């Protein structure tokens, strides 16, 4: 690497999220000598660290002569400060890209090939565009069972593995998503760990929904925890409710999720590998998976649900994980809140036994806790449900939740959205259906989950009768622009609530 390749780092102050980007002048001698053009993938080295970055060419005086602008994430991964020397060169060839192209043309990938692809993704050798290509060719049922198993194991192998001293059985619970407000995880964790079962729950942030469990829990307590902190919390309480992305569990999955969110894509093979790799890496031995089924849920038919249950069970068994899938009603949103803060309100109401607690959220939480108890003790679902109800109604679950939250940094006060707009019924009738996908879309347009207080609060659901002027829901946002954007979406589409009108 010659001296002509050396430049000085310039913090350009641009957030490119997790993809490193370098900004070089159009008259830069390095660009000319190396034959570099816009969108070229280049290697950038500083001290003893290197990254692969995407080149953007700038004109004018944005970047001083003799400097290269670095995005925030590029500066962070290189560990450099402004003015420090860096060198720029052609990026090494990422050999596994040829394997991805093999999949593009319809050929199956072996365990070794999937491992090489996932390893390169986790080492940041793939651009966002290349990750998007990989996700696309794996979506739509294009991964065979052995490929999903291979992808799962590859994702486990590239990250940290947790072990839990003294625990021979470690339980977990997961929902595949697609149902607004279905925030049962904090309830299940609190109930089953109050009964003495070990449940170190590491959750993801939202992919295509207005809130993930980690987003909701972050409105209540600290979820960005180090491994040593999680181990202490579980040792003291038997459980935790943490964000998995902070502890390098299946790091490739976090990179894939970021692109899935942008694409609004959640293919079945990637979904199974994503969920199970996190469970295995977290040291789980038994997991209950909630699969809501409904015409506007993520899983739309019983046939799709049975297929997904089969994949979860088979891949889990191949990886040494006991999996039980529970098919639940996905025809309507669960609870009254949609968005991190509003879902947190519902969780607290159920745990505290408040009069405003949504019955459907409480009963679904009890059902899933019953399945965990049945897996643990073979006690049967009715006995498991009664055990869960006793723990919840006695206040033991609430006390356990408070213990966990205290260990994670204490309970936070929930905030309120700056702007609130009630949407009213324009005719009298009984609500026949609610479009879950469009309801979730509306909450996202209002700003959730990026703005935790944004989202919706429902005042009516399927089966309720409303009169003209009755509130259907309240739209919550942190800015006028997001509020108006969301309301424009409502005005220009078929109504989210379908009513059987009464005259």
XYZ file of C-alpha atoms in Angstrom:
503
model
C 0.000 0.000 0.000
C 1.747 3.135 -1.199
C 1.814 6.520 0.470
C -0.485 7.907 -2.221
C -3.261 5.897 -0.574
C -2.968 7.836 2.667
C -5.511 10.476 3.621
C -6.724 12.034 6.843
C -10.013 11.130 8.522
C -12.743 13.743 8.344
C -15.936 13.309 10.384
C -18.590 14.258 7.880
C -21.398 13.842 10.421
C -23.650 11.556 8.419
C -25.484 8.636 10.042
C -25.470 5.727 7.594
C -26.783 3.353 10.271
C -24.770 0.116 10.212
C -23.240 0.425 6.729
C -19.849 2.187 6.693
C -19.605 4.839 3.980
C -16.570 6.845 2.874
C -16.928 10.201 1.089
C -14.068 11.145 -1.248
C -13.577 14.173 -3.489
C -14.067 13.808 -7.226
C -10.515 15.137 -7.730
C -8.972 12.872 -5.068
C -5.656 11.357 -6.247
C -6.470 8.085 -4.469
C -9.689 7.702 -6.454
C -7.833 8.391 -9.694
C -4.829 6.183 -9.020
C -6.921 3.265 -7.786
C -9.662 3.664 -10.394
C -12.338 4.037 -7.734
C -15.854 5.156 -8.673
C -19.057 5.896 -6.789
C -20.614 2.843 -5.077
C -17.303 0.949 -5.233
C -16.617 -1.172 -2.171
C -13.273 -0.106 -0.728
C -11.077 -1.172 2.146
C -10.272 1.481 4.732
C -7.494 0.884 7.254
C -6.495 2.884 10.317
C -4.007 1.724 12.929
C -4.711 -1.990 13.263
C -8.361 -1.963 12.172
C -9.962 -2.256 8.761
C -13.488 -1.934 7.413
C -15.102 -2.354 4.035
C -16.994 0.785 3.097
C -19.145 1.994 0.228
C -17.619 4.916 -1.662
C -19.622 8.066 -2.307
C -18.022 10.761 -4.479
C -18.577 14.378 -3.450
C -18.128 17.584 -5.429
C -17.201 21.016 -4.153
C -15.730 21.751 -0.764
C -17.705 19.310 1.386
C -14.548 17.292 2.095
C -11.217 19.183 2.412
C -8.385 18.295 0.049
C -6.243 15.478 1.415
C -9.082 14.137 3.570
C -11.715 11.409 3.291
C -15.068 11.862 4.987
C -16.226 8.947 7.116
C -19.767 8.196 8.232
C -20.399 7.831 11.952
C -20.359 4.023 11.917
C -17.160 3.948 9.826
C -15.387 6.184 12.359
C -16.670 4.026 15.205
C -15.557 0.697 13.739
C -12.150 2.045 12.753
C -11.681 3.642 16.153
C -10.231 6.821 14.648
C -10.590 10.481 15.454
C -10.632 13.398 12.982
C -7.224 14.214 11.466
C -5.832 10.724 12.080
C -4.294 8.988 9.039
C -6.213 6.348 7.113
C -5.436 4.431 3.946
C -7.877 3.519 1.208
C -7.523 0.606 -1.182
C -9.554 -1.871 -3.180
C -11.612 -4.128 -0.933
C -10.621 -7.791 -0.807
C -12.884 -10.057 -2.826
C -15.727 -11.514 -0.760
C -15.669 -15.085 -1.993
C -19.049 -16.054 -0.555
C -20.822 -13.652 -2.931
C -20.395 -16.305 -5.621
C -22.300 -18.713 -3.355
C -25.129 -16.220 -3.019
C -25.283 -15.966 -6.793
C -25.530 -19.770 -6.845
C -28.722 -19.425 -4.809
C -29.989 -16.707 -7.154
C -29.976 -19.298 -9.927
C -31.989 -21.766 -7.880
C -29.313 -24.092 -6.485
C -29.334 -25.366 -2.910
C -26.663 -24.256 -0.441
C -24.774 -26.632 1.840
C -24.100 -26.123 5.541
C -20.535 -25.039 4.773
C -21.670 -22.577 2.108
C -24.274 -21.028 4.392
C -21.678 -20.773 7.154
C -19.330 -18.858 4.834
C -22.105 -16.453 3.785
C -23.249 -15.805 7.349
C -19.660 -15.373 8.570
C -19.021 -12.719 5.912
C -22.265 -10.926 6.764
C -21.423 -10.905 10.468
C -17.949 -9.516 9.642
C -19.566 -6.635 7.713
C -18.189 -7.777 4.354
C -21.602 -7.486 2.684
C -23.117 -4.172 1.664
C -26.734 -3.465 2.485
C -27.575 -4.114 -1.167
C -25.898 -7.527 -1.056
C -27.665 -8.439 2.194
C -30.966 -7.424 0.589
C -30.193 -9.716 -2.325
C -29.470 -12.634 0.020
C -32.716 -12.096 1.919
C -34.705 -11.862 -1.301
C -33.400 -15.112 -2.771
C -34.112 -16.904 0.523
C -37.701 -15.604 0.801
C -40.839 -17.075 -0.718
C -40.218 -20.658 0.407
C -36.920 -20.902 -1.485
C -35.050 -22.492 1.437
C -35.388 -26.252 1.901
C -35.611 -27.747 5.397
C -31.926 -28.705 5.498
C -30.985 -25.193 4.320
C -33.031 -23.591 7.106
C -31.320 -25.896 9.609
C -27.939 -24.993 8.130
C -28.732 -21.281 8.219
C -29.857 -21.557 11.842
C -26.673 -23.316 12.922
C -24.511 -20.904 10.941
C -26.141 -17.952 12.687
C -25.581 -19.581 16.086
C -21.928 -20.284 15.319
C -21.075 -16.673 14.477
C -22.030 -15.195 17.867
C -21.846 -15.601 21.626
C -23.289 -18.634 23.428
C -24.887 -18.231 26.849
C -24.884 -20.880 29.563
C -26.777 -20.778 32.829
C -25.041 -22.239 35.828
C -27.120 -24.851 37.644
C -30.028 -24.751 35.143
C -30.625 -27.982 33.240
C -33.800 -26.609 31.636
C -34.060 -23.062 30.319
C -37.406 -21.873 28.945
C -38.300 -19.262 26.364
C -41.341 -17.893 24.592
C -41.627 -16.156 21.235
C -44.355 -14.779 18.980
C -43.834 -14.699 15.221
C -45.593 -11.326 15.123
C -48.066 -9.765 12.753
C -50.664 -8.942 15.408
C -50.712 -5.369 16.774
C -50.636 -5.079 20.562
C -49.941 -8.763 21.248
C -47.392 -7.992 23.986
C -47.615 -11.195 26.036
C -43.903 -11.836 26.613
C -43.479 -9.665 29.744
C -46.550 -11.364 31.216
C -45.329 -14.894 30.493
C -41.809 -14.192 31.742
C -43.123 -12.701 34.979
C -45.575 -15.544 35.622
C -43.356 -18.532 34.879
C -40.239 -17.136 36.563
C -42.336 -16.314 39.656
C -43.051 -20.053 39.728
C -39.327 -20.835 39.774
C -38.675 -21.627 36.107
C -35.624 -20.060 34.464
C -36.512 -17.755 31.554
C -33.704 -15.408 30.434
C -35.651 -13.594 27.715
C -33.663 -11.793 25.060
C -35.921 -10.113 22.534
C -35.514 -8.282 19.256
C -36.705 -4.855 18.253
C -39.521 -4.418 15.756
C -38.920 -5.714 12.248
C -42.164 -4.960 10.410
C -44.378 -4.056 13.410
C -44.966 -0.842 15.419
C -43.181 -2.366 18.433
C -41.085 -5.358 19.386
C -40.802 -6.703 22.919
C -37.443 -4.946 23.343
C -39.008 -1.644 22.224
C -41.870 -2.003 24.694
C -39.621 -3.050 27.565
C -37.286 -0.135 26.833
C -40.190 2.191 27.632
C -40.273 0.561 31.079
C -36.657 -0.203 31.982
C -33.132 -0.637 30.608
C -32.830 -3.391 27.976
C -29.395 -2.582 26.524
C -27.498 -4.831 28.927
C -24.072 -6.415 28.900
C -23.675 -10.174 29.166
C -22.333 -9.998 32.704
C -25.341 -7.884 33.720
C -27.811 -10.361 32.220
C -26.115 -13.231 34.018
C -26.349 -11.360 37.323
C -30.023 -10.506 36.785
C -30.940 -14.091 35.925
C -28.945 -15.383 38.876
C -30.883 -13.051 41.189
C -34.381 -13.349 39.688
C -34.449 -16.371 37.375
C -35.332 -14.195 34.388
C -34.613 -11.057 32.387
C -36.260 -8.994 29.653
C -33.334 -7.704 27.605
C -32.518 -6.696 24.038
C -30.580 -9.532 22.400
C -28.784 -7.252 19.961
C -26.630 -5.775 22.738
C -24.885 -9.046 23.611
C -23.819 -10.363 20.204
C -26.220 -13.308 20.125
C -26.441 -14.317 16.463
C -25.035 -10.950 15.285
C -25.655 -11.772 11.634
C -29.354 -11.951 12.441
C -29.343 -8.380 13.728
C -27.796 -7.229 10.447
C -30.381 -9.184 8.470
C -33.250 -7.833 10.573
C -32.138 -4.277 9.844
C -32.500 -4.882 6.102
C -35.698 -6.909 6.532
C -37.216 -3.909 8.267
C -36.341 -1.657 5.326
C -37.715 -4.189 2.830
C -40.788 -4.980 4.979
C -39.860 -8.610 4.349
C -39.995 -11.599 6.693
C -39.511 -14.866 4.748
C -40.355 -18.153 6.456
C -36.872 -19.659 6.272
C -35.192 -16.537 7.596
C -37.914 -16.205 10.246
C -37.332 -19.734 11.564
C -33.539 -19.373 11.506
C -33.728 -15.953 13.142
C -35.952 -17.076 16.018
C -34.287 -20.401 16.731
C -30.700 -19.172 16.409
C -31.389 -16.581 19.110
C -32.999 -19.190 21.381
C -30.158 -21.659 20.964
C -27.480 -19.005 21.420
C -29.267 -17.803 24.566
C -28.951 -21.282 26.059
C -32.649 -22.184 25.877
C -33.697 -25.832 25.950
C -37.494 -25.435 25.652
C -39.447 -22.784 23.744
C -43.133 -22.036 23.190
C -43.845 -20.222 19.921
C -47.055 -18.260 19.451
C -48.299 -18.275 15.830
C -51.306 -15.954 15.398
C -53.381 -16.956 12.368
C -55.702 -14.560 10.582
C -56.502 -13.111 7.181
C -54.609 -9.875 7.937
C -51.965 -11.337 10.290
C -48.457 -12.322 9.220
C -49.597 -15.972 8.971
C -52.845 -15.896 7.022
C -54.076 -19.484 6.902
C -54.065 -22.710 8.878
C -52.045 -24.295 6.074
C -49.311 -21.657 6.414
C -49.372 -22.037 10.194
C -49.019 -25.817 10.002
C -46.093 -25.409 7.596
C -44.392 -22.945 9.937
C -45.028 -25.192 12.961
C -43.443 -28.100 11.113
C -40.362 -26.070 10.235
C -39.935 -24.747 13.771
C -40.305 -28.202 15.292
C -38.047 -30.000 12.807
C -35.276 -27.411 12.780
C -35.479 -27.104 16.565
C -35.172 -30.867 17.008
C -32.209 -30.995 14.611
C -30.490 -28.339 16.735
C -31.336 -29.941 20.093
C -34.161 -27.568 21.037
C -37.638 -28.682 22.189
C -40.221 -26.529 20.413
C -43.979 -26.303 20.960
C -45.976 -24.158 18.537
C -49.318 -22.713 19.665
C -51.708 -21.520 16.975
C -53.746 -18.570 18.271
C -56.451 -16.234 16.989
C -54.895 -13.621 14.701
C -58.124 -12.125 13.394
C -57.999 -8.991 15.559
C -55.520 -6.821 17.461
C -54.825 -7.783 21.076
C -55.044 -5.245 23.868
C -55.804 -1.562 23.437
C -52.341 -0.071 22.941
C -50.238 -0.204 19.782
C -46.702 1.190 19.940
C -44.018 0.813 22.641
C -45.444 3.070 25.371
C -49.083 2.170 24.787
C -48.333 -1.556 24.834
C -46.349 -1.033 28.024
C -49.445 0.569 29.597
C -51.442 -2.568 28.835
C -48.740 -4.837 30.252
C -48.658 -2.882 33.521
C -52.460 -2.874 33.732
C -52.609 -6.667 33.421
C -49.796 -7.262 35.909
C -51.306 -4.829 38.426
C -54.845 -6.160 37.957
C -56.176 -2.745 37.000
C -59.786 -2.320 35.825
C -58.553 -1.036 32.457
C -56.510 -4.204 31.815
C -57.450 -5.732 28.422
C -59.115 -9.124 28.946
C -57.832 -10.539 25.663
C -54.203 -9.716 26.477
C -54.512 -11.215 29.953
C -56.124 -14.439 28.710
C -53.595 -14.898 25.923
C -50.738 -14.414 28.371
C -52.272 -17.018 30.689
C -52.679 -19.485 27.796
C -49.036 -19.207 26.744
C -47.825 -19.451 30.350
C -49.957 -22.604 30.675
C -48.121 -24.140 27.709
C -44.770 -23.375 29.351
C -45.911 -25.015 32.594
C -47.168 -28.039 30.649
C -43.820 -28.382 28.859
C -42.057 -28.152 32.215
C -44.256 -30.434 34.335
C -46.578 -32.286 31.935
C -49.409 -30.952 34.101
C -51.960 -30.404 31.333
C -53.169 -27.085 29.972
C -56.061 -26.553 32.367
C -53.892 -27.097 35.434
C -51.200 -24.925 33.859
C -53.673 -22.135 33.157
C -55.006 -22.229 36.722
C -51.469 -22.097 38.090
C -50.719 -19.093 35.893
C -53.962 -17.362 36.914
C -53.235 -17.877 40.598
C -49.764 -16.338 40.222
C -51.131 -13.360 38.288
C -54.143 -12.657 40.510
C -52.156 -13.043 43.738
C -49.805 -10.245 42.648
C -46.770 -12.534 42.519
C -46.263 -11.890 38.798
C -46.305 -8.115 39.363
C -43.808 -8.429 42.211
C -41.579 -10.588 40.012
C -41.786 -8.085 37.150
C -40.787 -5.295 39.531
C -37.835 -7.362 40.771
C -36.626 -7.946 37.219
C -37.066 -4.275 36.273
C -35.267 -3.159 39.439
C -32.312 -5.400 38.597
C -32.284 -3.935 35.077
C -32.070 -0.361 36.333
C -35.515 0.385 37.740
C -38.957 1.175 36.329
C -39.348 4.284 34.201
C -42.322 6.614 34.065
C -44.255 6.266 30.830
C -44.459 9.408 28.739
C -47.313 10.789 26.659
C -47.410 11.660 22.993
C -47.412 15.373 22.156
C -50.237 15.135 19.629
C -53.451 13.118 20.023
C -56.213 12.834 17.446
C -59.373 10.768 17.905
C -60.860 9.045 14.884
C -64.635 8.722 15.227
C -67.189 6.345 13.753
C -69.106 7.919 10.883
C -71.949 5.396 10.990
C -73.706 3.139 13.464
C -72.947 -0.566 13.374
C -71.130 -3.588 14.748
C -67.439 -4.019 13.976
C -67.036 -7.149 11.866
C -63.299 -7.043 11.259
C -60.130 -5.003 11.762
C -57.310 -4.982 9.208
C -54.258 -5.811 11.360
C -51.728 -4.989 8.671
C -53.160 -1.566 7.934
C -53.608 -0.816 11.625
C -49.915 -1.603 12.193
C -49.010 0.493 9.171
C -50.976 3.416 10.568
C -49.138 3.217 13.913
C -45.793 3.144 12.092
C -46.725 6.187 9.997
C -47.542 7.973 13.256
C -43.929 7.382 14.303
C -43.792 4.046 16.160
C -41.480 2.502 17.214
C -38.815 5.181 16.575
C -40.911 7.557 18.699
C -41.842 5.309 21.658
C -44.918 7.322 22.664
C -46.333 7.241 19.119
C -48.905 4.732 17.961
C -52.565 4.133 18.696
C -54.985 3.499 21.536
C -58.025 1.473 20.523
C -61.465 2.218 21.943
C -63.279 -0.458 19.946
C -62.546 -3.903 18.547
C -64.246 -6.762 16.709
C -67.737 -7.433 18.048
C -68.260 -3.975 19.562
C -71.240 -1.827 18.529
C -70.539 1.841 17.877
C -72.736 4.860 17.204
C -71.997 7.870 15.030
C -69.378 9.981 16.806
C -68.075 7.193 19.045
C -64.259 7.019 19.141
C -62.704 4.086 17.283
C -59.117 4.883 18.211
C -56.795 7.707 19.142
C -53.810 8.441 16.917
C -50.685 9.375 18.898
C -47.682 11.152 17.417
C -44.708 13.277 18.386
C -44.868 15.627 15.404
C -47.552 17.360 13.377
C -46.017 16.005 10.173
C -46.288 12.366 11.297
C -49.825 12.939 12.539
C -50.944 14.465 9.239
C -49.109 11.806 7.227
C -50.912 9.049 9.134
C -54.295 10.762 8.822
C -53.805 11.162 5.081
C -53.206 7.411 4.872
C -56.499 6.775 6.688
C -58.434 9.213 4.501
C -57.191 7.757 1.249
C -57.791 4.080 1.904
C -60.561 1.581 2.581
C -61.589 1.878 6.260
C -59.452 -0.142 8.709
C -62.624 -1.059 10.638
C -65.295 -2.957 8.726
C -68.801 -2.410 10.145
C -72.138 -4.114 9.666
C -74.290 -1.031 9.604
C -77.519 -0.713 11.560
C -80.342 1.534 10.412
